[in-house]
Coordinates of C-alpha atoms in Angstrom, one line a residue:
X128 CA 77.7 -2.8 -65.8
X129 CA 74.9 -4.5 -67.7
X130 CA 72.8 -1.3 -66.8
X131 CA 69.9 -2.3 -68.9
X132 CA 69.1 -5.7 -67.3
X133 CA 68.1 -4.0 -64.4
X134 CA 64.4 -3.5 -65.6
X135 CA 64.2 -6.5 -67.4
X136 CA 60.9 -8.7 -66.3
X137 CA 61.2 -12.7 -66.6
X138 CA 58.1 -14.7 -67.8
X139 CA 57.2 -17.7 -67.6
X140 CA 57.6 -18.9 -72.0
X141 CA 58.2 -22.5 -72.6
X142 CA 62.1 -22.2 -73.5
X143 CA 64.0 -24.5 -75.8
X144 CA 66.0 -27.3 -74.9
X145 CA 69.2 -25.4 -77.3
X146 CA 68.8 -22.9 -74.6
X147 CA 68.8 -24.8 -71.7
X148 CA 72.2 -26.8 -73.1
X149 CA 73.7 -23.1 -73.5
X150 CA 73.5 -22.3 -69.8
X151 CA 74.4 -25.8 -68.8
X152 CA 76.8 -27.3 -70.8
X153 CA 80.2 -28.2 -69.0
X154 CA 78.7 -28.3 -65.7
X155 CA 78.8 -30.7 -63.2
X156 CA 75.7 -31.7 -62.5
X157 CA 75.8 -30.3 -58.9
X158 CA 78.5 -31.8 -56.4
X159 CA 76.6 -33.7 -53.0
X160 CA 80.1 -34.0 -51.6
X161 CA 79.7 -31.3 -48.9
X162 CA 83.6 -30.1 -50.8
X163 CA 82.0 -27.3 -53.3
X164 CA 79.5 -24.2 -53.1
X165 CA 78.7 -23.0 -56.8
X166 CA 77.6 -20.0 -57.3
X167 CA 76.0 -18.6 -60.2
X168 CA 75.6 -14.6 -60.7
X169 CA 76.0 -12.1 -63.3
X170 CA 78.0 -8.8 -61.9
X171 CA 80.7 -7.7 -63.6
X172 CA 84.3 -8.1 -61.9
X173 CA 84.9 -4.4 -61.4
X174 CA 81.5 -3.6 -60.2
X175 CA 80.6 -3.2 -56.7
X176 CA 78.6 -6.0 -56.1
X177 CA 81.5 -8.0 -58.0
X178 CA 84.2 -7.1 -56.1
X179 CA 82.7 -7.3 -52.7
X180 CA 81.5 -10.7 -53.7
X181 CA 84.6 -11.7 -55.0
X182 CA 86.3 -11.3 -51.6
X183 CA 83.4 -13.3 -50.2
X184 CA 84.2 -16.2 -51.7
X185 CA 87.7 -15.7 -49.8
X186 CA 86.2 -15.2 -46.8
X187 CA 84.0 -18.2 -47.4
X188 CA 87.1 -20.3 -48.5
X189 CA 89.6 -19.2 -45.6
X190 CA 86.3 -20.3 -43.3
X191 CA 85.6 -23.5 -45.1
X192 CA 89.3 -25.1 -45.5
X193 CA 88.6 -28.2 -47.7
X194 CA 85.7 -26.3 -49.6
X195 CA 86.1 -24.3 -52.9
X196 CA 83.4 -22.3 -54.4
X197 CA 82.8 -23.1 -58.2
X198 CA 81.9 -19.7 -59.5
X199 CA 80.4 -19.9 -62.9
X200 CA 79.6 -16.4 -65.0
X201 CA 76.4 -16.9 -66.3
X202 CA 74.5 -13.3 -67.9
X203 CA 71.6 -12.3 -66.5
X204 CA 69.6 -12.7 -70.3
X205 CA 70.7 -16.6 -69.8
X206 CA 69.9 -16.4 -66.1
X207 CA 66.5 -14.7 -66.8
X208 CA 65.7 -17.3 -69.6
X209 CA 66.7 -20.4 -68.7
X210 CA 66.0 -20.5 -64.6
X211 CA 62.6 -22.2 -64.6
X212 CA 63.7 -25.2 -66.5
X213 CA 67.5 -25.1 -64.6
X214 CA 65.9 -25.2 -61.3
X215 CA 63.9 -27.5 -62.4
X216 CA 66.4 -30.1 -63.0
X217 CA 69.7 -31.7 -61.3
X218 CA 72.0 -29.1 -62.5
X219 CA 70.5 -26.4 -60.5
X220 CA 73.0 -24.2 -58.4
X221 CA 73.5 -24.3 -54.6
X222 CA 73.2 -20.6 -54.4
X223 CA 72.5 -18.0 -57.0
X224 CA 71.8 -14.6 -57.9
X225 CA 67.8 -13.7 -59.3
X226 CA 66.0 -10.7 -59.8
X227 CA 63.4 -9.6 -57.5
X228 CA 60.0 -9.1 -58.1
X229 CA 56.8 -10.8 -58.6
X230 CA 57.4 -11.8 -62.2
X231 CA 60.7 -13.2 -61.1
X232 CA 61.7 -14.2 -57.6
X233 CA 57.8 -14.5 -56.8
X234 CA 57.4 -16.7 -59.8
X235 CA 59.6 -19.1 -59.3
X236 CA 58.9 -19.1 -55.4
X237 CA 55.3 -20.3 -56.5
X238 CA 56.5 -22.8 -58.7
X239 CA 58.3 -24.1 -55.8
X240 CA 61.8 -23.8 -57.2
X241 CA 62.9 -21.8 -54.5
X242 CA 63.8 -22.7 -51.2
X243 CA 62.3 -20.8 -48.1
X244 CA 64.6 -19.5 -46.2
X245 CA 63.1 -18.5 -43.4
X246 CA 64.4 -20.4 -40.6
X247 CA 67.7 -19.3 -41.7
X248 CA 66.5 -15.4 -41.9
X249 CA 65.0 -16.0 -38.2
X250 CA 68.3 -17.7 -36.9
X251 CA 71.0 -15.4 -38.4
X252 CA 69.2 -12.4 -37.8
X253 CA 69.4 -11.3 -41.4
X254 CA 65.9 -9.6 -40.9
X255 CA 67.4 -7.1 -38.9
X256 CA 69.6 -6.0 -41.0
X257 CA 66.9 -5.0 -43.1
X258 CA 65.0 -1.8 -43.8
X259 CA 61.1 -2.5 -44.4
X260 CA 61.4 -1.2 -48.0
X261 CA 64.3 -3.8 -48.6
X262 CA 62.6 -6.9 -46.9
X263 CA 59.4 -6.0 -49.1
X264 CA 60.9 -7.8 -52.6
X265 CA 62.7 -11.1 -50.0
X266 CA 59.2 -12.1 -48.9
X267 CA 56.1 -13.6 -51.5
X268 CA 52.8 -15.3 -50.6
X269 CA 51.0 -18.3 -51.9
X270 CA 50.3 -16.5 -55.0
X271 CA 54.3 -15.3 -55.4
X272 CA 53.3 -11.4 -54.9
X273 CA 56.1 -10.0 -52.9
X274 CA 55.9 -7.8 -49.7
X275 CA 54.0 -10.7 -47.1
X276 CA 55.1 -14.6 -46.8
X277 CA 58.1 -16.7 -46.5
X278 CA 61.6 -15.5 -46.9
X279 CA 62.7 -16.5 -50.7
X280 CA 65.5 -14.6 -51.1
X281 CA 68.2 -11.9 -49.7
X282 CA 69.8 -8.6 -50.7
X283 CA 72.8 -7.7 -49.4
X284 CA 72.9 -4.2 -51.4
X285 CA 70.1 -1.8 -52.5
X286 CA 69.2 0.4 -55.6
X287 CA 67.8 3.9 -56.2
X288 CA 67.1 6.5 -58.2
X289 CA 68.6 10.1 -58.3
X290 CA 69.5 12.8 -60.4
X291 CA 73.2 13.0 -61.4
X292 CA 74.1 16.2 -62.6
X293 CA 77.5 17.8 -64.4
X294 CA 78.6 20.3 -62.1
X295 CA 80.8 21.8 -65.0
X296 CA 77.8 22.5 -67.2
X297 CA 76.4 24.0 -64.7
X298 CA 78.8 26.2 -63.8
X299 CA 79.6 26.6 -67.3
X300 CA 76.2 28.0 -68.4
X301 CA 75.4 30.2 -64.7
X302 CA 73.5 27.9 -63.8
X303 CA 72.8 27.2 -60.0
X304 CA 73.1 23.4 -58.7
X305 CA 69.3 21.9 -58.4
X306 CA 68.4 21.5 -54.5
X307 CA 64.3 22.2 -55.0
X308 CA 62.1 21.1 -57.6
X309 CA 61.3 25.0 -59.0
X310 CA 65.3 24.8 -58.9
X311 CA 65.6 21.6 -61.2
X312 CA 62.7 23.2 -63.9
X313 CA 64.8 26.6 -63.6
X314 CA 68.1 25.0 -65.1
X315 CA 66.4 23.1 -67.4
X316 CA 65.1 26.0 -68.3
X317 CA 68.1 28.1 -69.1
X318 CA 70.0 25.1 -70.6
X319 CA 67.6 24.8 -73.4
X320 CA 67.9 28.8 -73.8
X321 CA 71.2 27.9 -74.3
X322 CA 71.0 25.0 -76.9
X323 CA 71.6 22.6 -74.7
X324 CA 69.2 19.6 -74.1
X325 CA 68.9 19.2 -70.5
X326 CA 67.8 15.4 -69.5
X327 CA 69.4 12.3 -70.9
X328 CA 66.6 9.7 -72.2
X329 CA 66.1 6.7 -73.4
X330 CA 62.9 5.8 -75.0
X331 CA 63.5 2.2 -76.0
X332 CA 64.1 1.2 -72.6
X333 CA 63.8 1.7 -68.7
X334 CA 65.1 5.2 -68.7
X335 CA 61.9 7.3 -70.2
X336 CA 59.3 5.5 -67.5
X337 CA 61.3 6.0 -64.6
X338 CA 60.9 9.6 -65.6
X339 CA 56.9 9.2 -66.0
X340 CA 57.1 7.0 -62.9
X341 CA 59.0 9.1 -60.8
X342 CA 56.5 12.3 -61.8
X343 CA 53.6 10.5 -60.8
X344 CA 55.8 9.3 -57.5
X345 CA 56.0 13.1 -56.6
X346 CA 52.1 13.4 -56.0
X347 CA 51.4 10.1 -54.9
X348 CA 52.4 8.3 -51.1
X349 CA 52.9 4.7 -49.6
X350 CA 49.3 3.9 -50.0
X351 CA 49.3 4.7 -53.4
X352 CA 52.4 2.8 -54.4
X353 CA 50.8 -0.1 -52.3
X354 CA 47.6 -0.1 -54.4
X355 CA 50.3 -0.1 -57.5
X356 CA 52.8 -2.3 -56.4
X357 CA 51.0 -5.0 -54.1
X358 CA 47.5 -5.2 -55.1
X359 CA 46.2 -3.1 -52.3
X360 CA 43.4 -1.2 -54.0
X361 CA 42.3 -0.9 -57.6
X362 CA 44.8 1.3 -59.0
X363 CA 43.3 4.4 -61.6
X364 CA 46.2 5.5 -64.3
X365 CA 43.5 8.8 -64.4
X366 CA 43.9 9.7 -61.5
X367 CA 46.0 12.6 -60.0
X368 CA 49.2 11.6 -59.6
X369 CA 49.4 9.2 -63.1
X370 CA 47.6 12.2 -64.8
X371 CA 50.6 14.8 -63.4
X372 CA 53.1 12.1 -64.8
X373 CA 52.2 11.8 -68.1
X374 CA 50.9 15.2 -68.9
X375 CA 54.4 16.6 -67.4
X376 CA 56.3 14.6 -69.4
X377 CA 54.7 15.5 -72.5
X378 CA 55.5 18.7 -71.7
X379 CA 58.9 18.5 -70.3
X380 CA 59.0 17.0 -74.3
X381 CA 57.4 20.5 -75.6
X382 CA 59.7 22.6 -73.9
X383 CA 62.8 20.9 -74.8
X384 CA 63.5 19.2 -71.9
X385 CA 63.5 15.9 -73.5
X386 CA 65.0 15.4 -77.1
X387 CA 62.0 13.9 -79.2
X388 CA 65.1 11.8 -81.1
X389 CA 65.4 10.0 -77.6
X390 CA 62.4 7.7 -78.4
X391 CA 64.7 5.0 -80.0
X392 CA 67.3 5.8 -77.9
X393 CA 68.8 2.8 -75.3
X394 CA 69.6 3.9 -71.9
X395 CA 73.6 2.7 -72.7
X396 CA 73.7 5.8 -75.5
X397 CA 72.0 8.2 -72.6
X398 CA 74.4 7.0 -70.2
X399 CA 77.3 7.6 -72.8
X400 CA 75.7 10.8 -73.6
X401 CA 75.9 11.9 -69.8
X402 CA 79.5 10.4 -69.4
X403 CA 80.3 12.7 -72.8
X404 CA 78.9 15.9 -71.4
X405 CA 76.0 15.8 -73.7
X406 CA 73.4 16.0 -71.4
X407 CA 74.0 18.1 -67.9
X408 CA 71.6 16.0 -66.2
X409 CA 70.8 12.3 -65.7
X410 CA 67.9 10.6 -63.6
X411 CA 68.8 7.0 -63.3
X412 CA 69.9 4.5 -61.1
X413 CA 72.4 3.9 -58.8
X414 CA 73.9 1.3 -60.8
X415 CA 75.4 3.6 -63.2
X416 CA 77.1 5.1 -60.4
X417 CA 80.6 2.7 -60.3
X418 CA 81.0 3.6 -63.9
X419 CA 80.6 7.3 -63.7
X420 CA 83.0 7.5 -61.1
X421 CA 85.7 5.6 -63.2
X422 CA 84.4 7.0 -66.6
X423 CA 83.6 10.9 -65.9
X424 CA 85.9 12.9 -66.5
X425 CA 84.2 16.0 -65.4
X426 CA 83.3 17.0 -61.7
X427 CA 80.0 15.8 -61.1
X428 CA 77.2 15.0 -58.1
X429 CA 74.0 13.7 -57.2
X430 CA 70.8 14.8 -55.5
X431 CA 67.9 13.0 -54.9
X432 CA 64.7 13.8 -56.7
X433 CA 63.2 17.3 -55.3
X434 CA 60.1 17.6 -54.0
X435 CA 59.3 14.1 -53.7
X436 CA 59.4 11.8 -50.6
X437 CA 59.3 9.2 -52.9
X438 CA 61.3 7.7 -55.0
X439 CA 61.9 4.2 -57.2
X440 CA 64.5 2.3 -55.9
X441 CA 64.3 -1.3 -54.1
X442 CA 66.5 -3.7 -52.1
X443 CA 69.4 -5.2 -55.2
X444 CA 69.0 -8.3 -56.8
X445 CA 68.7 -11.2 -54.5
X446 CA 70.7 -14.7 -53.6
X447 CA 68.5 -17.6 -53.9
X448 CA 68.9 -21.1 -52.6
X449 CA 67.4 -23.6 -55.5
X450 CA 64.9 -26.0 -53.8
X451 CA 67.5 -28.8 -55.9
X452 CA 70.5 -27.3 -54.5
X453 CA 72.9 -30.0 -53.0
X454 CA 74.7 -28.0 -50.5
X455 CA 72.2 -25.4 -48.8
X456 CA 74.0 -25.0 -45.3
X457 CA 77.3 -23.9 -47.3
X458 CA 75.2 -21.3 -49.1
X459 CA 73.7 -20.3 -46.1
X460 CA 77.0 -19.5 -44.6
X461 CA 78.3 -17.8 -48.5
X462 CA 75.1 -15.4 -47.8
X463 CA 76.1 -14.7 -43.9
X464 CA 79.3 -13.7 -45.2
X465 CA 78.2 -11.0 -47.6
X466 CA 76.1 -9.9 -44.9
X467 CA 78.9 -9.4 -42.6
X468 CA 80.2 -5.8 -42.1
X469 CA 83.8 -6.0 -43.5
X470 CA 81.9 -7.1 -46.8
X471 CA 79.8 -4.4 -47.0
X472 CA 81.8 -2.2 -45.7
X473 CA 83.7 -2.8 -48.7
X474 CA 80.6 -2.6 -50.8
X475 CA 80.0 0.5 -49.9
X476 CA 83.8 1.9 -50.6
X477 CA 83.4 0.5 -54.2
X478 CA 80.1 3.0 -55.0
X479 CA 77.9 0.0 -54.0
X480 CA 74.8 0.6 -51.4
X481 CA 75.1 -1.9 -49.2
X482 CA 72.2 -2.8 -46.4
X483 CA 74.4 -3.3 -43.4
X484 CA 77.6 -1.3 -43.6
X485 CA 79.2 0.9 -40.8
X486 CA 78.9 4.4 -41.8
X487 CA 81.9 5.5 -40.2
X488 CA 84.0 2.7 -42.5
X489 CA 83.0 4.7 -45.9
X490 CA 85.8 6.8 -47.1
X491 CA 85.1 8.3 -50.8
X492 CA 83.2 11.3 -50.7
X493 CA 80.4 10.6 -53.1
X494 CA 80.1 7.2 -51.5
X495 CA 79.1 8.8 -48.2
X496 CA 76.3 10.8 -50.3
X497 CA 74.9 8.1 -52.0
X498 CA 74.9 5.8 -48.8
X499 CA 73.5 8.9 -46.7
X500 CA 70.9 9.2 -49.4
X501 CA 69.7 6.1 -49.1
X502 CA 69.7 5.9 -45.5
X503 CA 67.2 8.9 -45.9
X504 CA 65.3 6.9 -48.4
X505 CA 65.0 4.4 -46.4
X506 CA 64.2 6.3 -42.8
X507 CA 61.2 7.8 -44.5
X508 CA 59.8 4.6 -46.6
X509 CA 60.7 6.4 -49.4
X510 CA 61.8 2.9 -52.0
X511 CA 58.6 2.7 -54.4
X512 CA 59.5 0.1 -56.3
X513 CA 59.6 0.3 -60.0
X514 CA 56.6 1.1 -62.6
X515 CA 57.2 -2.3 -64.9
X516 CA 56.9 -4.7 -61.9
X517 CA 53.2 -5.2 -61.0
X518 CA 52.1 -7.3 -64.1
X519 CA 54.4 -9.6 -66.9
X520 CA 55.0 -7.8 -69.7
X521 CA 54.4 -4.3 -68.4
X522 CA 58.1 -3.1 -69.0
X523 CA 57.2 -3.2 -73.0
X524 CA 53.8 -1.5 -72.6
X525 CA 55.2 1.4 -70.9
X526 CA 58.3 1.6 -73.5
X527 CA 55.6 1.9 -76.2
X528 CA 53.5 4.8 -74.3
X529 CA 56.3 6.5 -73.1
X530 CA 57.9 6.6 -76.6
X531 CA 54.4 8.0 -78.0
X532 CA 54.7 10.7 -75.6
X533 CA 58.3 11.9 -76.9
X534 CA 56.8 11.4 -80.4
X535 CA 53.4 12.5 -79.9
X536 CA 52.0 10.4 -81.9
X537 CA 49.1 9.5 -78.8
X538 CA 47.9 12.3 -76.0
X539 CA 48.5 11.4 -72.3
X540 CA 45.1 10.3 -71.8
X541 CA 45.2 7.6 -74.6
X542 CA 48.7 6.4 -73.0
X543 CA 47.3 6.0 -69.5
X544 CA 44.4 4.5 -70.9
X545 CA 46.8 1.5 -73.3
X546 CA 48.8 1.3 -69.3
X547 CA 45.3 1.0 -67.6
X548 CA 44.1 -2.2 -70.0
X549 CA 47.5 -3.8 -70.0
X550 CA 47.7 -3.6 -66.1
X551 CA 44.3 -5.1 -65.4
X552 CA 44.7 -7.3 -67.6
X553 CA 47.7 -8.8 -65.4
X554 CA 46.6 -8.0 -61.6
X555 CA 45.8 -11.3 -60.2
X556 CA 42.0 -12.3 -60.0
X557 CA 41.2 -12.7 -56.2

C-alpha cells in the first residue's frame, strides 16, 4: 500500500502536455455506447479497498450483462497531477477515485469538473449510510471548502489514526500494554531506560505532524478543529492546545522518545522499522493496517490514542463522477454496489473500515477492533481531519517545522509561528 500518498495535497500547477500523454495514452477516448463503465483508481490488488472493489466490478458485471467495466491502474502521483487537465478534456473517466479535501476534491468541484451528485445521494439513500464526520469531506460550497454544499463525491470506507503497538516488546521489556495516556509516557519511559527507541517517525513525511497534530488534538474539541479545518474562526497556532503540541513533541525528542535521525526519515522506513521490531510502538493510520497483518510476524494490537476524544482520521478517498463522464447512470449503480453490505462486509474482513458493514459479518479478530474503534470514533465526532488539509501547500510547511523540532535547530514558538504565516496566508479571503 502506497502509504505515503495518503497525505499528499494536489494543487492547482499548470501541468505539461508530456504528462498529460502519460496518463492518457492508449485510452479510448471515453465509450458513449451505454456497453462500458471505466473506472480509474489507484489501490493496490491485495489491499482492502482493492479487493472489495474488485468483486464490485463482478457484482456490477453479473448486474449489467452486456456491460464490462474497463478498469485502468492509474497511480495516485499521475491521478493527483494530471486530473485538472483529464477532466478537462474528452478522455475523462466515467467514475474515478480522488482524494478528499479542499485542495483536492473541493478544487476541482469549483472548477466545475465534478459532477454533483446529489440527487443520486438523496435517491439511494447513501447519506444515511453516513456518519457526520464521513459526509463532512463528500460535500463543498461555492468556494470548494468541504463540510456544507452539494454532494461531490462518496466514501465507501473510512481512515483513522491509532497507536499500534508490539505486544512482544512489551512483554519482553515488563512493560504493561498502554490503555491511559500516563500508561503510554510510562512505557515509553522504560523502553528508552532500556535502549530502546520507543515511537517510529518519520520526519520527511506525514508521520511526524500527525504526532504534533494529534498532541494538539488531545487539548482541543470540535470547535476547535472547525476553526482549523473549515474556516470557522481565526485559528491561533499560540494558543493552548497548538502550544501543548509542539512543546511536547520537542520534548518527547529530549527524552528519547523520538530518534533525532528520524528527521529525514520517510514514513515507508518507519513502517518497515515497526514491521522489523525496531520500534515497539507506531501511531499511524489505518492504512498500514492490511500490511501489518500480512507482514508482522510478531503478535501485535492497537489502541486508540489515550486521553483524547479526538483523533485524525476522515471518511477514505472518494469516487467521483467527471462532469465529462459518458456513462454517469452506470457509475451511479458501480457506487451503489460498493455501498451494498456484502461489499463491505467484505471490506471489512480484509482489514478495511468500511462505512456500512454489518458488524455481526466481521470475523478476524483485529478487524472487529479496528471497526469497533471506529464506530466509537465516529459515535463521539471524534474524525478531526488532518493537519496539512486547510491551505495548499501546508503538508511541506509542517514537514519542515516538524523536522526542526527533531533537530532543534528552531524552538516551538518559532515553528508555530513559520505554521501561523503559511496558514493565513492560504485561508480564503471572505
Amino acid at each position: 500500500m502506497l502509504t505515503a500518498r495518503k497525505r499528499v495535497v494536489a494543487t492547482a500547477a499548470v501541468l505539461t502536455g508530456s504528462l498529460l500523454l502519460a496518463s492518457c495514452g492508449g485510452s479510448d477516448g471515453g465509450s458513449s455506447d451505454g456497453k462500458t463503465l471505466r473506472l480509474w483508481h489507484y489501490e493496490g490488488p491485495d489491499s482492502a479497498m482493492g479487493a472489495a472493489w474488485n468483486e464490485a466490478i463482478k457484482e456490477f458485471e453479473a448486474k449489467h450483462p452486456g456491460v464490462k467495466v474497463k478498469f485502468e491502474e492509474k497511480g495516485f502521483e499521475q491521478i493527483q497531477k494530471t486530473a485538472p487537465m483529464v477532466l478537462n478534456s474528452s478522455d475523462a473517466p466515467d467514475i474515478m477515485e480522488y482524494n478528499k479535501g479542499n485542495a483536492t476534491a473541493g478544487l476541482l468541484s469549483k472548477l466545475g469538473l465534478l459532477t454533483d451528485l446529489t440527487p443520486e445521494v438523496t435517491k439511494r439513500g447513501w447519506d444515511k449510510e453516513l456518519s457526520a464526520g464521513v459526509k463532512t469531506t463528500s460535500q463543498y460550497d461555492t468556494n470548494g471548502v468541504m463540510g456544507s454544499g452539494k454532494w461531490y463525491g462518496i466514501p465507501n470506507y473510512a481512515e483513522y489514526t491509532m497507536v499500534f503497538y508490539n505486544k512482544e516488546l512489551f512483554k519482553k521489556y515488563a512493560v504493561a500494554e498502554p490503555k491511559t495516556f500516563d500508561d503510554l509516557t510510562a512505557a515509553m519511559d522504560k523502553f528508552v531506560a532500556k535502549g530502546v527507541t520507543p515511537l517510529a517517525n518519520a520526519g520527511a513525511e506525514y508521520m511526524a505532524q500527525q504526532y504534533l497534530y494529534q498532541l494538539a488534538l488531545s487539548k482541543a474539541d470540535r470547535s476547535w478543529v472547525d476553526s482549523y479545518e473549515l474556516y470557522r474562526s481565526r485559528t491561533d497556532f499560540h494558543d493552548a492546545a497548538w502550544t501543548y503540541g509542539a512543546t511536547t513533541f520537542a520534548d518527547w525528542v529530549k527524552k528519547g522518545y523520538i530518534s533525532k535521525t528520524s528527521s529525514g526519515t520517510k514514513a515507508e522506513d518507519a513502517g518497515v522499522a515497526f514491521i522489523q521490531g525496531k520500534n515497539p510502538i507506531l501511531f499511524s493510520g489505518s492504512w498500514w493496517y492490511g500490511r501489518f497483518t500480512t507482514e508482522n510476524k510478531f503478535d501485535w494490537g492497537t489502541v486508540l490514542w489515550p486521553g483524547s476524544g479526538l483523533t485524525l482520521g476522515s471518511g477514505g478517498n472518494l469516487w467521483v463522477v467527471p462532469q465529462g463522464a459518458k456513462n454517469k447512470d452506470l457509475a451511479y449503480d458501480f457506487i451503489d454496489i460498493t455501498m451494498s453490505k456484502k461489499i463491505q462486509n467484505l471490506l471489512g474482513n480484509k482489514g478495511g473500515v468500511p462505512v456500512a458493514a454489518d458488524p455481526s459479518a466481521i470475523t478476524d479478530p483485529r478487524a472487529k477492533t479496528l471497526i469497533a474503534d471506529f464506530n466509537t470514533l465516529s459515535g463521539r465526532d471524534g474524525l478531526a481531519f488532518y493537519p496539512d488539509w486547510p491551505v495548499p501547500g501546508f503538508y511541506d510547511v509542517l514537514v519542515s517545522e516538524t523536522q526542526k523540532l527533531i533537530t532543534g535547530s528552531a524552538t516551538p514558538d518559532a515553528c508555530l509561528d513559520a505554521l501561523q504565516k503559511a496558514y493565513d496566508k492560504g485561508v480564503p479571503k471572505p
